């Protein structure tokens, strides 16, 4: 009843109304879990006390109304999509770029939950571009966090971590504790999917404790489910089963049948691994009453697990329609990890039926997807290392965004004061103009600095990975005849860090950068694309010339005098070379250079190989 009294009494205390409204907004935007009745009451209070005349609060309300929709309820999601479309068509919304972008982001979230992943990604990309133009840290963090979660689910770990790390820095800088923890859980899940469930488990355990401490038991239970998945991937199936059952019981008590069904599907997968097929089937049958084909992420695994049970019981024919249902759902959301499991089972089913051609095709699909994931995992390793090296740059960029946000908030405070102090409006306007001009000048200076930092590796002062790849793409497009790449990597660099320390390791990397740059022409570009990995772009250069340059580079580094760095220190490199032939893109040319580097490493290092 307290909220009802609050609403009834609020008109009698109009002097405190702005504070009451702001408190309600902050609670709804904080991410805290509210009961459906409490949420409805707070929304009704805001709608009753805000009109179009209060434009700032009205726009804020439109964003809250969109995000307060239960996206996991099919009917509510449909209403949410209709509301978002209506808002996006409204002229008052179109006049506020940040509100327009946030409602687009909300609509993209509905698309994602509804299984329209491609549409969601397209809209996330648009919102992120708009958010950077608007210099809105919160909008950037929300959009990159959501996009990173999709990339992680699809197996694009490099792109996922790039988004999630950026979002994490912004959430921490904005002191948004709930969203920081939520995003950190996505980072942990990316590590688990990448193949490091032990690290992920440690993250989940810490996050569970933090959620319990904050009173957010629902999110804490979510971490219990994630810990179960990590334990399952570690092969600790009995321990995983206990965690799943703990989470399942939580949703039973909460009487949330859909969430209970989602956990039940995972629980069934563990029971299958333990050979307890009858129990697994009971959970799957119970889940089938609530999980619809539109819930692709869980529906796909539900059908896959049912197909596994049929196969294990010696009924391969009964497994075929189930596997087709699962495949259709996996393909809709582009879940490569799930498809790898599916094609393995499908091959076994067809083999059991002596349908060897279909079994072979399934294995071909499996091998192709496995190779694609291997490439993504390798890219992830490079990105993770680069992210660690570029932490200061990311923090600087995010700090600039946060400073700009503070300026905007300060301007809004000044405008708010004008409502109560109209006699000083001219004086305040002059001050605002001076402040804006000053910060605009500072912003221009910082923008110039950031434009340089964005293209340069902070340690070696070479082109960074993004800039090097951009130049490579441009060179590939401009030079229709000849160009070549050299991809080289310091041999046994970890031993240098372990034996001499990271400071000396940084000096060695700087020496490699200086030596390689001194051997190249003005038209060539040397870039640092990983921890100890460098890329040389050689326009108008054929394979023979590039190989000679690479061999000269290998010899020069092997003979380099590094005594000024550490006594008796020597270092060698391995290099891969590729020249443009039938390559359709710069990416294909780069992959061949990477193969050459791999061959050089496999051939004893300190050498050059052609990819």
Coordinates of C-alpha atoms in Angstrom, one line a residue:
X1 CA 0.0 0.0 0.0
X2 CA 3.0 2.4 0.5
X3 CA 3.3 3.1 -3.2
X4 CA -0.5 3.9 -3.5
X5 CA -0.2 6.4 -0.6
X6 CA 2.9 7.8 -2.4
X7 CA 0.9 8.4 -5.6
X8 CA -2.1 9.8 -3.8
X9 CA -0.1 12.3 -1.8
X10 CA 2.3 13.3 -4.5
X11 CA 0.1 16.2 -5.9
X12 CA 0.0 17.7 -2.4
X13 CA 3.8 18.1 -2.3
X14 CA 4.5 19.7 -5.7
X15 CA 7.7 21.3 -4.5
X16 CA 9.3 17.9 -4.2
X17 CA 7.9 16.5 -7.4
X18 CA 11.1 16.8 -9.5
X19 CA 13.0 14.9 -6.9
X20 CA 10.3 12.2 -6.6
X21 CA 10.2 11.8 -10.4
X22 CA 14.0 11.6 -10.7
X23 CA 14.2 9.0 -7.9
X24 CA 11.6 6.8 -9.7
X25 CA 13.4 7.2 -13.0
X26 CA 16.8 6.2 -11.4
X27 CA 15.3 3.1 -9.8
X28 CA 13.7 2.0 -13.0
X29 CA 16.9 2.6 -15.0
X30 CA 19.2 1.0 -12.4
X31 CA 18.4 -2.6 -13.4
X32 CA 17.1 -3.6 -9.9
X33 CA 14.5 -6.4 -10.0
X34 CA 11.0 -5.2 -9.3
X35 CA 7.8 -7.1 -9.0
X36 CA 5.3 -6.7 -11.8
X37 CA 2.9 -4.8 -9.5
X38 CA 5.6 -2.5 -8.3
X39 CA 6.9 -1.8 -11.8
X40 CA 3.3 -1.1 -13.1
X41 CA 2.7 1.3 -10.2
X42 CA 5.9 3.3 -10.8
X43 CA 5.2 3.5 -14.5
X44 CA 1.6 4.7 -13.9
X45 CA 3.0 7.3 -11.4
X46 CA 5.4 8.7 -14.1
X47 CA 2.7 8.8 -16.8
X48 CA 0.3 10.6 -14.4
X49 CA 2.8 13.3 -13.5
X50 CA 4.6 13.9 -16.8
X51 CA 3.2 15.8 -19.8
X52 CA 4.7 16.8 -23.2
X53 CA 5.3 20.2 -21.6
X54 CA 8.0 18.6 -19.5
X55 CA 9.9 17.6 -22.6
X56 CA 13.1 16.3 -20.9
X57 CA 11.1 14.0 -18.5
X58 CA 8.7 13.1 -21.3
X59 CA 11.5 11.8 -23.5
X60 CA 13.0 9.9 -20.6
X61 CA 9.7 8.3 -19.9
X62 CA 9.4 7.0 -23.5
X63 CA 12.7 5.3 -23.1
X64 CA 11.7 3.7 -19.8
X65 CA 8.4 2.5 -21.2
X66 CA 10.1 0.7 -24.0
X67 CA 12.7 -1.0 -21.8
X68 CA 10.2 -1.9 -19.2
X69 CA 8.5 -4.3 -21.6
X70 CA 9.0 -8.1 -20.8
X71 CA 10.8 -9.1 -24.0
X72 CA 10.6 -12.8 -23.1
X73 CA 6.8 -12.9 -23.2
X74 CA 5.8 -13.3 -26.8
X75 CA 2.6 -11.2 -26.4
X76 CA 4.4 -8.5 -24.4
X77 CA 7.2 -8.4 -26.9
X78 CA 4.8 -7.9 -29.8
X79 CA 3.3 -5.0 -27.9
X80 CA 6.8 -3.6 -27.2
X81 CA 7.7 -3.7 -30.9
X82 CA 4.5 -1.9 -31.7
X83 CA 5.2 0.7 -29.0
X84 CA 8.8 1.2 -30.2
X85 CA 7.6 1.7 -33.8
X86 CA 5.0 4.2 -32.7
X87 CA 7.6 6.1 -30.7
X88 CA 10.1 6.1 -33.6
X89 CA 7.5 7.6 -35.9
X90 CA 6.6 10.4 -33.4
X91 CA 8.0 13.9 -34.4
X92 CA 8.9 14.8 -30.8
X93 CA 11.1 11.6 -30.6
X94 CA 12.7 12.4 -34.0
X95 CA 13.8 15.8 -32.6
X96 CA 15.9 14.1 -29.8
X97 CA 18.7 12.0 -31.5
X98 CA 19.7 10.3 -28.2
X99 CA 16.1 9.2 -27.4
X100 CA 15.6 8.0 -31.0
X101 CA 18.8 5.9 -30.8
X102 CA 17.9 4.4 -27.4
X103 CA 14.5 3.4 -28.6
X104 CA 16.1 1.8 -31.7
X105 CA 18.3 -0.1 -29.3
X106 CA 15.3 -1.2 -27.4
X107 CA 13.7 -2.4 -30.6
X108 CA 16.8 -4.3 -31.6
X109 CA 16.7 -6.1 -28.2
X110 CA 13.2 -7.2 -29.0
X111 CA 14.4 -8.5 -32.4
X112 CA 17.2 -10.4 -30.7
X113 CA 15.0 -12.1 -28.1
X114 CA 12.5 -12.9 -30.9
X115 CA 15.3 -14.7 -32.8
X116 CA 15.7 -12.1 -35.5
X117 CA 19.5 -11.9 -34.9
X118 CA 20.5 -10.4 -38.3
X119 CA 18.0 -7.6 -37.9
X120 CA 19.1 -7.0 -34.3
X121 CA 22.8 -6.9 -35.3
X122 CA 22.1 -4.5 -38.1
X123 CA 20.3 -2.1 -35.7
X124 CA 22.9 -2.5 -33.0
X125 CA 25.6 -1.4 -35.6
X126 CA 23.5 1.7 -36.5
X127 CA 22.9 2.6 -32.8
X128 CA 26.6 2.3 -31.9
X129 CA 27.6 4.6 -34.8
X130 CA 25.0 7.2 -33.7
X131 CA 26.0 6.8 -30.0
X132 CA 29.6 7.7 -30.8
X133 CA 28.4 10.7 -32.8
X134 CA 26.3 11.8 -29.8
X135 CA 29.2 11.1 -27.4
X136 CA 26.8 9.3 -25.1
X137 CA 28.8 6.9 -22.8
X138 CA 25.7 5.1 -21.4
X139 CA 24.3 4.5 -24.9
X140 CA 27.6 3.2 -26.2
X141 CA 28.0 0.9 -23.2
X142 CA 24.5 -0.5 -23.6
X143 CA 24.7 -1.0 -27.4
X144 CA 28.2 -2.6 -27.4
X145 CA 27.3 -4.8 -24.4
X146 CA 24.3 -6.2 -26.2
X147 CA 26.1 -6.6 -29.5
X148 CA 29.0 -8.3 -27.7
X149 CA 26.6 -10.8 -26.2
X150 CA 25.3 -11.8 -29.6
X151 CA 28.8 -12.1 -31.0
X152 CA 29.8 -14.3 -28.1
X153 CA 26.7 -16.6 -28.6
X154 CA 27.6 -16.9 -32.3
X155 CA 31.2 -17.8 -31.5
X156 CA 32.8 -14.5 -32.7
X157 CA 34.9 -14.2 -29.6
X158 CA 37.3 -11.5 -30.9
X159 CA 34.4 -9.2 -31.7
X160 CA 32.6 -10.1 -28.6
X161 CA 35.5 -9.2 -26.2
X162 CA 36.2 -6.0 -28.1
X163 CA 32.6 -4.9 -27.4
X164 CA 32.3 -6.2 -23.9
X165 CA 35.6 -4.8 -22.7
X166 CA 34.7 -1.4 -24.0
X167 CA 31.3 -1.6 -22.3
X168 CA 32.9 -2.7 -19.0
X169 CA 35.2 0.3 -18.8
X170 CA 32.2 2.6 -19.5
X171 CA 29.9 1.0 -16.9
X172 CA 32.6 1.1 -14.3
X173 CA 33.3 4.8 -15.1
X174 CA 29.6 5.6 -14.9
X175 CA 29.4 3.7 -11.5
X176 CA 26.5 1.6 -12.8
X177 CA 27.1 -1.4 -10.5
X178 CA 24.3 -3.6 -11.7
X179 CA 25.1 -3.2 -15.4
X180 CA 28.8 -3.6 -14.7
X181 CA 28.1 -7.0 -13.1
X182 CA 25.7 -8.0 -15.8
X183 CA 28.3 -7.2 -18.5
X184 CA 31.1 -8.9 -16.5
X185 CA 28.9 -12.1 -16.6
X186 CA 28.9 -11.8 -20.4
X187 CA 32.7 -11.5 -20.4
X188 CA 32.9 -14.6 -18.2
X189 CA 30.5 -16.5 -20.6
X190 CA 32.8 -15.5 -23.5
X191 CA 35.7 -17.1 -21.7
X192 CA 33.7 -20.2 -21.1
X193 CA 32.7 -20.5 -24.7
X194 CA 36.2 -19.8 -25.8
X195 CA 37.4 -22.8 -23.9
X196 CA 38.4 -21.5 -20.5
X197 CA 35.5 -22.7 -18.2
X198 CA 37.7 -22.6 -15.1
X199 CA 38.3 -18.8 -15.4
X200 CA 34.6 -18.4 -16.2
X201 CA 33.6 -20.4 -13.1
X202 CA 35.7 -18.2 -10.8
X203 CA 34.0 -15.1 -12.3
X204 CA 30.5 -16.5 -11.9
X205 CA 31.2 -17.5 -8.2
X206 CA 32.3 -13.9 -7.4
X207 CA 29.4 -12.4 -9.2
X208 CA 26.9 -14.7 -7.4
X209 CA 28.3 -13.4 -4.1
X210 CA 27.9 -9.8 -5.3
X211 CA 24.4 -10.3 -6.5
X212 CA 23.4 -11.9 -3.2
X213 CA 25.0 -9.1 -1.3
X214 CA 23.0 -6.5 -3.3
X215 CA 19.7 -8.5 -2.8
X216 CA 19.4 -9.5 -6.4
X217 CA 18.6 -13.2 -6.0
X218 CA 17.3 -13.7 -9.5
X219 CA 20.7 -12.6 -11.0
X220 CA 22.5 -14.6 -8.4
X221 CA 20.5 -17.7 -9.5
X222 CA 21.5 -16.9 -13.1
X223 CA 25.1 -17.2 -12.0
X224 CA 24.3 -20.6 -10.5
X225 CA 23.1 -21.8 -13.9
X226 CA 26.2 -20.4 -15.6
X227 CA 28.4 -22.2 -13.0
X228 CA 26.6 -25.4 -13.8
X229 CA 27.4 -24.9 -17.5
X230 CA 31.1 -24.3 -16.7
X231 CA 31.3 -27.4 -14.5
X232 CA 29.7 -29.4 -17.3
X233 CA 32.4 -28.2 -19.7
X234 CA 35.0 -29.1 -17.2
X235 CA 33.7 -32.7 -17.2
X236 CA 32.4 -32.4 -13.6
X237 CA 28.9 -33.6 -14.5
X238 CA 27.7 -34.6 -11.0
X239 CA 28.7 -31.2 -9.6
X240 CA 27.0 -29.5 -12.6
X241 CA 23.8 -31.5 -12.0
X242 CA 23.6 -30.2 -8.4
X243 CA 23.9 -26.6 -9.6
X244 CA 21.3 -27.1 -12.3
X245 CA 18.9 -28.6 -9.7
X246 CA 19.5 -25.7 -7.4
X247 CA 18.6 -23.3 -10.1
X248 CA 15.6 -25.4 -11.2
X249 CA 14.2 -25.4 -7.6
X250 CA 14.6 -21.6 -7.4
X251 CA 12.4 -21.1 -10.5
X252 CA 9.9 -23.6 -9.1
X253 CA 9.5 -21.5 -6.0
X254 CA 9.2 -18.4 -8.1
X255 CA 6.6 -20.2 -10.2
X256 CA 8.3 -19.1 -13.4
X257 CA 7.6 -22.0 -15.7
X258 CA 9.5 -20.6 -18.8
X259 CA 12.7 -20.0 -16.8
X260 CA 12.3 -23.3 -15.1
X261 CA 11.9 -25.0 -18.6
X262 CA 15.1 -23.3 -19.8
X263 CA 17.1 -24.7 -16.9
X264 CA 15.4 -28.0 -17.3
X265 CA 16.7 -28.3 -20.9
X266 CA 20.3 -27.8 -19.7
X267 CA 19.7 -30.2 -16.8
X268 CA 18.5 -32.9 -19.3
X269 CA 21.7 -32.5 -21.3
X270 CA 23.8 -33.3 -18.2
X271 CA 21.6 -36.3 -17.3
X272 CA 22.1 -37.7 -20.8
X273 CA 25.9 -37.5 -20.3
X274 CA 25.4 -39.4 -17.0
X275 CA 23.3 -42.1 -18.8
X276 CA 20.1 -41.2 -17.0
X277 CA 17.9 -41.1 -20.1
X278 CA 14.5 -41.6 -18.5
X279 CA 15.0 -38.6 -16.1
X280 CA 16.4 -36.5 -19.0
X281 CA 13.3 -37.2 -21.1
X282 CA 10.9 -36.2 -18.3
X283 CA 12.6 -32.8 -18.0
X284 CA 12.5 -32.3 -21.8
X285 CA 8.8 -33.3 -22.0
X286 CA 8.0 -30.8 -19.3
X287 CA 10.0 -28.1 -21.0
X288 CA 8.2 -28.8 -24.4
X289 CA 5.0 -27.5 -23.0
X290 CA 6.5 -24.0 -22.5
X291 CA 9.5 -23.6 -24.9
X292 CA 8.3 -22.5 -28.4
X293 CA 10.2 -22.6 -31.7
X294 CA 10.6 -18.8 -31.4
X295 CA 12.8 -19.4 -28.3
X296 CA 15.5 -20.7 -30.7
X297 CA 18.4 -20.6 -28.2
X298 CA 16.7 -23.2 -26.0
X299 CA 14.3 -24.9 -28.4
X300 CA 17.3 -25.9 -30.6
X301 CA 19.0 -27.7 -27.7
X302 CA 15.8 -29.2 -26.5
X303 CA 15.2 -30.9 -29.9
X304 CA 18.9 -31.9 -30.1
X305 CA 18.8 -33.6 -26.7
X306 CA 15.6 -35.5 -27.6
X307 CA 17.3 -36.7 -30.8
X308 CA 20.3 -37.9 -28.7
X309 CA 18.0 -39.9 -26.5
X310 CA 16.3 -41.5 -29.5
X311 CA 19.7 -42.4 -30.9
X312 CA 21.0 -43.8 -27.6
X313 CA 17.9 -46.0 -27.4
X314 CA 18.5 -47.4 -30.8
X315 CA 15.8 -45.5 -32.7
X316 CA 17.8 -43.5 -35.3
X317 CA 14.8 -43.1 -37.6
X318 CA 12.9 -41.3 -34.8
X319 CA 15.8 -39.0 -34.2
X320 CA 15.9 -37.6 -37.8
X321 CA 12.8 -35.3 -37.6
X322 CA 14.0 -34.0 -34.2
X323 CA 17.5 -33.3 -35.5
X324 CA 16.0 -31.4 -38.5
X325 CA 13.9 -29.2 -36.0
X326 CA 17.1 -28.5 -34.0
X327 CA 19.1 -27.7 -37.1
X328 CA 16.5 -25.2 -38.3
X329 CA 16.6 -23.3 -35.0
X330 CA 20.4 -23.3 -34.8
X331 CA 20.6 -21.9 -38.3
X332 CA 18.2 -19.1 -37.6
X333 CA 20.3 -17.8 -34.8
X334 CA 23.6 -18.8 -36.5
X335 CA 24.8 -20.8 -33.4
X336 CA 28.0 -22.5 -34.8
X337 CA 28.8 -24.2 -31.4
X338 CA 25.4 -25.9 -31.4
X339 CA 25.6 -26.9 -35.0
X340 CA 29.0 -28.6 -34.4
X341 CA 27.3 -30.8 -31.8
X342 CA 24.3 -31.4 -34.1
X343 CA 26.4 -32.5 -37.1
X344 CA 28.3 -34.9 -35.0
X345 CA 25.1 -36.6 -33.8
X346 CA 23.6 -36.4 -37.3
X347 CA 26.6 -38.2 -38.8
X348 CA 26.2 -41.0 -36.2
X349 CA 22.5 -41.3 -37.0
X350 CA 23.0 -41.7 -40.7
X351 CA 25.9 -44.1 -40.1
X352 CA 23.7 -46.2 -37.9
X353 CA 21.2 -46.3 -40.8
X354 CA 24.0 -47.1 -43.3
X355 CA 23.3 -43.9 -45.2
X356 CA 26.9 -43.3 -45.7
X357 CA 26.7 -40.4 -48.2
X358 CA 24.5 -38.3 -45.7
X359 CA 26.8 -39.3 -42.9
X360 CA 29.8 -38.1 -44.9
X361 CA 28.1 -34.8 -45.7
X362 CA 27.3 -34.2 -42.0
X363 CA 31.0 -34.8 -41.2
X364 CA 31.9 -32.3 -43.9
X365 CA 29.7 -29.7 -42.3
X366 CA 31.2 -30.5 -38.9
X367 CA 34.8 -30.1 -40.2
X368 CA 34.0 -26.8 -42.0
X369 CA 32.4 -25.3 -38.9
X370 CA 35.1 -26.6 -36.6
X371 CA 37.7 -24.9 -38.9
X372 CA 35.8 -21.7 -38.8
X373 CA 35.7 -21.7 -35.0
X374 CA 39.4 -22.5 -34.9
X375 CA 40.1 -19.4 -36.9
X376 CA 37.8 -17.4 -34.6
X377 CA 39.5 -18.7 -31.6
X378 CA 42.9 -17.7 -33.0
X379 CA 41.6 -14.2 -33.8
X380 CA 40.2 -14.1 -30.2
X381 CA 43.7 -14.8 -28.8
X382 CA 45.2 -12.0 -30.8
X383 CA 42.4 -9.6 -29.8
X384 CA 42.6 -10.5 -26.2
X385 CA 46.3 -9.8 -26.2
X386 CA 45.8 -6.5 -28.1
X387 CA 43.1 -5.5 -25.7
X388 CA 45.5 -5.9 -22.8
X389 CA 48.1 -3.8 -24.5
X390 CA 45.6 -1.1 -25.5
X391 CA 43.9 -0.8 -22.1
X392 CA 45.3 2.7 -21.6
X393 CA 44.0 3.8 -25.0
X394 CA 40.5 2.4 -24.3
X395 CA 40.5 4.0 -20.9
X396 CA 41.5 7.4 -22.4
X397 CA 38.8 7.2 -25.0
X398 CA 36.2 6.2 -22.5
X399 CA 37.4 8.9 -20.0
X400 CA 36.9 11.5 -22.7
X401 CA 33.3 10.3 -23.3
X402 CA 32.6 10.4 -19.6
X403 CA 34.0 13.9 -19.3
X404 CA 31.8 15.0 -22.2
X405 CA 28.8 13.4 -20.5
X406 CA 29.6 15.4 -17.3
X407 CA 29.6 18.6 -19.4
X408 CA 26.2 17.7 -20.9
X409 CA 24.8 17.1 -17.4
X410 CA 26.2 20.4 -16.2
X411 CA 24.5 22.2 -19.1
X412 CA 21.2 20.5 -18.3
X413 CA 21.5 21.6 -14.6
X414 CA 22.0 25.2 -15.8
X415 CA 19.0 25.0 -18.1
X416 CA 16.9 23.6 -15.2
X417 CA 17.9 26.5 -13.0
X418 CA 16.6 28.9 -15.6
X419 CA 13.0 27.8 -14.8
X420 CA 13.4 29.2 -11.3
X421 CA 15.8 32.1 -11.9
X422 CA 14.4 33.7 -15.1
X423 CA 15.7 37.2 -14.2
X424 CA 19.3 35.8 -14.6
X425 CA 18.7 34.0 -17.9
X426 CA 20.8 36.4 -20.0
X427 CA 23.7 36.3 -17.6
X428 CA 23.6 32.5 -17.4
X429 CA 23.3 32.1 -21.2
X430 CA 26.5 34.1 -21.6
X431 CA 28.2 31.8 -19.1
X432 CA 26.9 28.7 -20.8
X433 CA 28.2 29.9 -24.2
X434 CA 31.6 30.6 -22.7
X435 CA 31.7 27.2 -21.1
X436 CA 30.6 25.4 -24.2
X437 CA 33.1 27.3 -26.3
X438 CA 35.9 26.5 -23.9
X439 CA 35.0 22.8 -23.8
X440 CA 34.5 22.7 -27.5
X441 CA 38.1 24.0 -27.9
X442 CA 39.3 21.4 -25.5
X443 CA 37.3 18.7 -27.3
X444 CA 38.8 19.7 -30.6
X445 CA 42.3 19.4 -29.1
X446 CA 41.5 16.0 -27.6
X447 CA 39.9 14.8 -30.8
X448 CA 43.1 15.6 -32.7
X449 CA 45.1 13.7 -30.1
X450 CA 42.7 10.7 -30.2
X451 CA 42.8 10.6 -34.0
X452 CA 46.5 10.0 -33.8
X453 CA 46.2 7.6 -30.9
X454 CA 43.5 5.6 -32.7
X455 CA 46.0 4.8 -35.5
X456 CA 49.1 4.2 -33.5
X457 CA 50.4 1.4 -31.2
X458 CA 51.3 3.2 -27.9
X459 CA 54.4 1.1 -27.2
X460 CA 56.2 0.8 -30.6
X461 CA 54.7 3.9 -32.3
X462 CA 54.0 1.7 -35.3
X463 CA 50.6 1.5 -37.0
X464 CA 48.2 -0.5 -34.7
X465 CA 46.2 -3.5 -35.9
X466 CA 43.1 -1.5 -37.0
X467 CA 45.2 1.0 -39.0
X468 CA 47.4 -1.7 -40.5
X469 CA 44.4 -3.7 -41.7
X470 CA 42.7 -0.5 -43.1
X471 CA 45.9 0.3 -45.1
X472 CA 46.1 -3.3 -46.3
X473 CA 42.5 -3.3 -47.5
X474 CA 43.1 0.0 -49.3
X475 CA 46.3 -1.2 -50.9
X476 CA 44.6 -4.5 -52.0
X477 CA 41.8 -2.4 -53.6
X478 CA 44.2 0.1 -55.3
X479 CA 46.8 -2.3 -56.6
X480 CA 45.2 -4.7 -59.0
X481 CA 48.5 -6.4 -60.0
X482 CA 51.1 -6.9 -57.3
X483 CA 51.4 -6.5 -53.6
X484 CA 52.8 -8.7 -50.8
X485 CA 52.7 -9.2 -47.0
X486 CA 55.2 -10.3 -44.4
X487 CA 53.8 -11.5 -41.1
X488 CA 56.4 -12.1 -38.5
X489 CA 56.5 -13.0 -34.8
X490 CA 59.2 -13.0 -32.1
X491 CA 60.4 -16.5 -31.3
X492 CA 60.0 -17.6 -27.6
X493 CA 59.1 -14.1 -26.5
X494 CA 57.3 -15.5 -23.4
X495 CA 60.7 -16.7 -22.1
X496 CA 62.1 -13.1 -22.4
X497 CA 59.1 -11.8 -20.3
X498 CA 59.5 -14.7 -17.8
X499 CA 63.3 -14.4 -17.4
X500 CA 63.8 -10.7 -17.8
X501 CA 60.5 -9.1 -17.0
X502 CA 57.8 -7.3 -19.0
X503 CA 59.7 -3.9 -19.0
X504 CA 62.6 -5.5 -20.8
X505 CA 60.2 -7.3 -23.1
X506 CA 58.7 -4.0 -24.1
X507 CA 62.2 -2.7 -25.0
X508 CA 62.7 -5.8 -27.2
X509 CA 59.5 -5.1 -29.0
X510 CA 60.5 -1.5 -29.5
X511 CA 63.9 -2.7 -30.9
X512 CA 62.0 -5.1 -33.3
X513 CA 59.9 -2.2 -34.5
X514 CA 62.9 0.1 -35.1
X515 CA 64.9 -2.6 -37.0
X516 CA 62.0 -3.6 -39.2
X517 CA 61.0 0.0 -40.0
X518 CA 64.6 0.9 -40.9
X519 CA 64.7 -1.9 -43.5
X520 CA 61.5 -0.8 -45.3
X521 CA 60.8 1.7 -48.1
X522 CA 58.8 4.8 -47.6
X523 CA 55.9 3.2 -49.4
X524 CA 55.9 0.2 -47.1
X525 CA 54.0 0.0 -43.8
X526 CA 55.0 -1.8 -40.7
X527 CA 52.3 -2.4 -38.0
X528 CA 52.0 -4.2 -34.7
X529 CA 49.0 -6.4 -34.9
X530 CA 49.4 -8.5 -31.8
X531 CA 51.5 -8.8 -28.6
X532 CA 54.7 -9.8 -30.4
X533 CA 53.3 -10.1 -33.9
X534 CA 54.0 -7.6 -36.7
X535 CA 52.7 -7.1 -40.3
X536 CA 54.6 -5.5 -43.2
X537 CA 52.5 -4.3 -46.2
X538 CA 54.6 -4.1 -49.4
X539 CA 52.7 -2.5 -52.3
X540 CA 54.0 -3.1 -55.8
X541 CA 56.1 -6.0 -54.6
X542 CA 56.2 -9.6 -56.0
X543 CA 56.7 -12.8 -54.1
X544 CA 60.5 -13.0 -54.9
X545 CA 61.2 -9.5 -53.8
X546 CA 59.1 -9.9 -50.6
X547 CA 60.9 -13.1 -49.7
X548 CA 64.3 -11.4 -50.1
X549 CA 63.1 -8.6 -47.8
X550 CA 61.8 -11.1 -45.3
X551 CA 65.0 -13.0 -45.3
X552 CA 67.0 -9.8 -44.8
X553 CA 64.7 -8.9 -41.9
X554 CA 65.2 -12.3 -40.3
X555 CA 69.0 -12.1 -40.6
X556 CA 69.2 -8.5 -39.4
X557 CA 67.2 -9.2 -36.2
X558 CA 69.2 -12.4 -35.5
X559 CA 72.4 -10.4 -35.7
X560 CA 71.2 -7.3 -33.9
X561 CA 73.2 -6.1 -31.0
X562 CA 70.8 -6.0 -28.0
X563 CA 73.4 -5.7 -25.3
X564 CA 72.2 -2.2 -24.5
X565 CA 68.9 -3.9 -23.4
X566 CA 70.3 -6.9 -21.6
X567 CA 73.7 -8.6 -21.6
X568 CA 74.0 -11.6 -23.9
X569 CA 70.4 -11.1 -25.0
X570 CA 69.5 -12.3 -28.6
X571 CA 66.2 -12.7 -30.3
X572 CA 65.1 -14.3 -33.6
X573 CA 61.8 -14.1 -35.5
X574 CA 59.8 -16.3 -37.8
X575 CA 58.2 -14.9 -40.9
X576 CA 55.5 -15.9 -43.3
X577 CA 55.3 -14.3 -46.8
X578 CA 52.4 -14.1 -49.3
X579 CA 52.1 -12.2 -52.5
X580 CA 48.8 -11.5 -54.2
X581 CA 47.7 -14.2 -56.7
X582 CA 44.1 -15.3 -56.9
X583 CA 43.1 -13.8 -53.6
X584 CA 39.6 -12.3 -53.6
X585 CA 40.2 -10.1 -50.5
X586 CA 42.9 -8.8 -48.3
X587 CA 41.7 -11.2 -45.6
X588 CA 42.5 -14.2 -47.8
X589 CA 46.0 -12.8 -48.6
X590 CA 46.6 -12.3 -44.8
X591 CA 45.5 -15.8 -44.0
X592 CA 48.1 -17.2 -46.5
X593 CA 50.8 -15.1 -44.8
X594 CA 49.6 -16.4 -41.5
X595 CA 50.0 -20.0 -42.8
X596 CA 53.5 -19.2 -43.9
X597 CA 54.2 -17.9 -40.3
X598 CA 52.8 -21.1 -38.9
X599 CA 55.1 -23.2 -41.2
X600 CA 58.1 -21.1 -40.2
X601 CA 57.3 -21.8 -36.5
X602 CA 56.9 -25.5 -37.3
X603 CA 60.2 -25.6 -39.2
X604 CA 62.3 -24.6 -36.2
X605 CA 61.8 -20.8 -36.2
X606 CA 64.3 -18.1 -37.3
X607 CA 63.3 -18.6 -40.9
X608 CA 61.0 -17.5 -43.7
X609 CA 58.2 -19.6 -45.3
X610 CA 55.8 -18.8 -48.1
X611 CA 52.2 -19.2 -47.4

